[in-house]
Short mmCIF file of C-alpha atoms in Angstrom, two decimals:
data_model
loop_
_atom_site.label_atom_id
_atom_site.label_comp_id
_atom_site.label_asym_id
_atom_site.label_seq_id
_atom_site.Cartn_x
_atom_site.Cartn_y
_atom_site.Cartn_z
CA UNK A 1 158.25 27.44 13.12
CA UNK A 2 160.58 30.09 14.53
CA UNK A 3 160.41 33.50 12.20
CA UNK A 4 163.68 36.19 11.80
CA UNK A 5 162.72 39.21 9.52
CA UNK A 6 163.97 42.28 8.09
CA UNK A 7 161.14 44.88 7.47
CA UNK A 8 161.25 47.32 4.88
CA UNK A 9 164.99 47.30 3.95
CA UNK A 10 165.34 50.22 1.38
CA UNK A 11 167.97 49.59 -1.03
CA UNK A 12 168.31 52.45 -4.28
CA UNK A 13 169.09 50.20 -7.64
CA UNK A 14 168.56 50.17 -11.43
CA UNK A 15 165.03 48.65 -11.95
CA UNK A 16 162.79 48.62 -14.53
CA UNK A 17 161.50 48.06 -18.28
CA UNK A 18 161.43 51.51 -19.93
CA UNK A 19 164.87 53.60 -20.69
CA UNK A 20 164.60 56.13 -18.19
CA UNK A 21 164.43 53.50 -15.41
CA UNK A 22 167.55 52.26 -16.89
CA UNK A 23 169.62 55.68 -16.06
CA UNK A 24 168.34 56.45 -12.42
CA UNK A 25 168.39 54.78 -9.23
CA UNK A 26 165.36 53.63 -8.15
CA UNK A 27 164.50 52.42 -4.30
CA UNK A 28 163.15 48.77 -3.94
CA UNK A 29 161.83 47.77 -0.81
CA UNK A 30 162.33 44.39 1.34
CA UNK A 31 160.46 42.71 3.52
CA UNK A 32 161.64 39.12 4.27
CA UNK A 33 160.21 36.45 7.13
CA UNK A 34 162.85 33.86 7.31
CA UNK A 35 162.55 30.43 8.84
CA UNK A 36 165.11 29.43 11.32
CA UNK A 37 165.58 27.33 14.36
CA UNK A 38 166.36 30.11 17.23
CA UNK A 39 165.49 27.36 20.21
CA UNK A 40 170.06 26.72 20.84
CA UNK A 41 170.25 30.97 20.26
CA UNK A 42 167.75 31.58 23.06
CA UNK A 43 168.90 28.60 24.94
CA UNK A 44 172.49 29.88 25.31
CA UNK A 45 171.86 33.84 24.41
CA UNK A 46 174.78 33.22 21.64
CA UNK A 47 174.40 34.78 18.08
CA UNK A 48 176.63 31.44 16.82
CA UNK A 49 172.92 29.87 16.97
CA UNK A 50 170.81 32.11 15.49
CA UNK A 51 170.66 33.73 11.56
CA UNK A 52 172.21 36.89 12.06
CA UNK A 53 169.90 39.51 10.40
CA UNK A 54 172.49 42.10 10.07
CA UNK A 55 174.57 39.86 7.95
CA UNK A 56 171.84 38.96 5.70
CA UNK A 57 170.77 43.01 5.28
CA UNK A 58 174.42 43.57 4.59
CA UNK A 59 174.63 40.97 1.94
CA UNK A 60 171.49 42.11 0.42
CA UNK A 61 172.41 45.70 0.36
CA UNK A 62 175.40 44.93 -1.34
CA UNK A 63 173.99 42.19 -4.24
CA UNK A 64 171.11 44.96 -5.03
CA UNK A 65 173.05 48.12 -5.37
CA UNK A 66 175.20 46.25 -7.51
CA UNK A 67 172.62 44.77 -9.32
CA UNK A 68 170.36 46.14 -12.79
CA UNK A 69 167.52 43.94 -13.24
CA UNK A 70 164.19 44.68 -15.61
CA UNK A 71 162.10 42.87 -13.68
CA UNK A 72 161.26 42.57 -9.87
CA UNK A 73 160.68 39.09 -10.23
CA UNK A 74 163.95 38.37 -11.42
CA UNK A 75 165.28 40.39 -8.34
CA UNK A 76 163.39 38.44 -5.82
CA UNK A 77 163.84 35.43 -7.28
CA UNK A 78 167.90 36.13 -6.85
CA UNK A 79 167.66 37.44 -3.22
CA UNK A 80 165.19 34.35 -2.55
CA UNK A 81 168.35 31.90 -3.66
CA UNK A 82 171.19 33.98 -1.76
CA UNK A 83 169.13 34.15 1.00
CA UNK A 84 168.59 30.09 0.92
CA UNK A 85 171.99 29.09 -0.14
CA UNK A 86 174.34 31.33 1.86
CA UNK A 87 172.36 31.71 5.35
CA UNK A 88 171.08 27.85 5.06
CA UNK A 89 167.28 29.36 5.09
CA UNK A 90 164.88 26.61 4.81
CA UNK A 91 161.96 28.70 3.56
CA UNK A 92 161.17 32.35 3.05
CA UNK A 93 158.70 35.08 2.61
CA UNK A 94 159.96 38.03 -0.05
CA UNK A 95 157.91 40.72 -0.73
CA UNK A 96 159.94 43.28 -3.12
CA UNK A 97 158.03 46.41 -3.46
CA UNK A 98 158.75 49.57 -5.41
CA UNK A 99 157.54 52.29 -3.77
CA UNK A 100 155.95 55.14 -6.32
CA UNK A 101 156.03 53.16 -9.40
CA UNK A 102 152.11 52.96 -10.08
CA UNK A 103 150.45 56.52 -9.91
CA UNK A 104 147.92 56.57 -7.06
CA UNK A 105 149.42 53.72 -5.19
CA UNK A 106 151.87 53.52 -2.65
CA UNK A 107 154.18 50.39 -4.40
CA UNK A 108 154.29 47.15 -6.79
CA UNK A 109 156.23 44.58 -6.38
CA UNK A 110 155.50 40.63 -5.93
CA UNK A 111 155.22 38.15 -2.80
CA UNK A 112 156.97 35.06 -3.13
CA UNK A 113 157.57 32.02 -0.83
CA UNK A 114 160.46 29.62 -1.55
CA UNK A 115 161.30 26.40 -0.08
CA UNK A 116 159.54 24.12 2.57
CA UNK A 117 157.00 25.61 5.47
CA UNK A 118 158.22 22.71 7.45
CA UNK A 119 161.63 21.93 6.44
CA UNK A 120 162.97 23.29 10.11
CA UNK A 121 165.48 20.85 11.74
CA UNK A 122 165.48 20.56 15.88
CA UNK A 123 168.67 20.75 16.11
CA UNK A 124 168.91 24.35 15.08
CA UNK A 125 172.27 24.01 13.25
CA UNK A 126 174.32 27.30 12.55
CA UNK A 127 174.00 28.46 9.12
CA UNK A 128 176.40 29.73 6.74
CA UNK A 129 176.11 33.35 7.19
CA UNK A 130 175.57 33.58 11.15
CA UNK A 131 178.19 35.63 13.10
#
């Protein structure tokens, strides 16, 4: 299985339970391991092939500073499906972190895997989101 990732994309957002998480901006970190075919991208050295990262950072960016959630598991679980359905991601590794939020450690968040380890086609077809 062929891996693309973004590591510690830091997007500012309104997170959180209590009221005065609900009137700043907060920063949530990603870091997402995406499954993807890249055997026709490295074959032919053409992004057509691959999942362009930079388009999936750019839509992320954009759906989480747009965003208020309560919960970080309501926030991964969107990115998770955006991810899935508009790049045509098989399966996925989120972990959303946010950084600060627990005195005397460095971040919470949650870890969550979606869809199918295994699910990888060989023919590497180009997904929604690439170019």
């Amino acid at each position: 299985m062929d891996i693309v990732y973004i590591r510690d994309l830091k997007v500012d957002t309104i997170i959180g339970i209590y009221d005065w998480e609900r009137e700043v901006r907060q920063t949530v970190s990603l870091d997402l391991e995406m499954a993807f075919n890249i055997a026709e991208a490295a074959r032919t050295d053409n992004i057509e092939y691959t999942l362009n990262y930079k388009a999936v950072a750019k839509r992320l960016i954009a759906f989480i500073e747009g965003s208020e959630f309560l919960l970080v598991e309501t926030m991964a679980e969107k990115v998770a499906a955006i991810v899935r359905e508009e790049f045509g991601v098989p399966w996925l590794r989120l972990r959303l972190s946010k950084p600060g939020a627990v005195r005397g450690a460095r971040d919470v968040g949650v870890l969550i895997e979606r869809g199918e380890r295994g699910a990888l086609s060989a023919a590497g077809a180009k997904p929604a989101g690439a170019g």
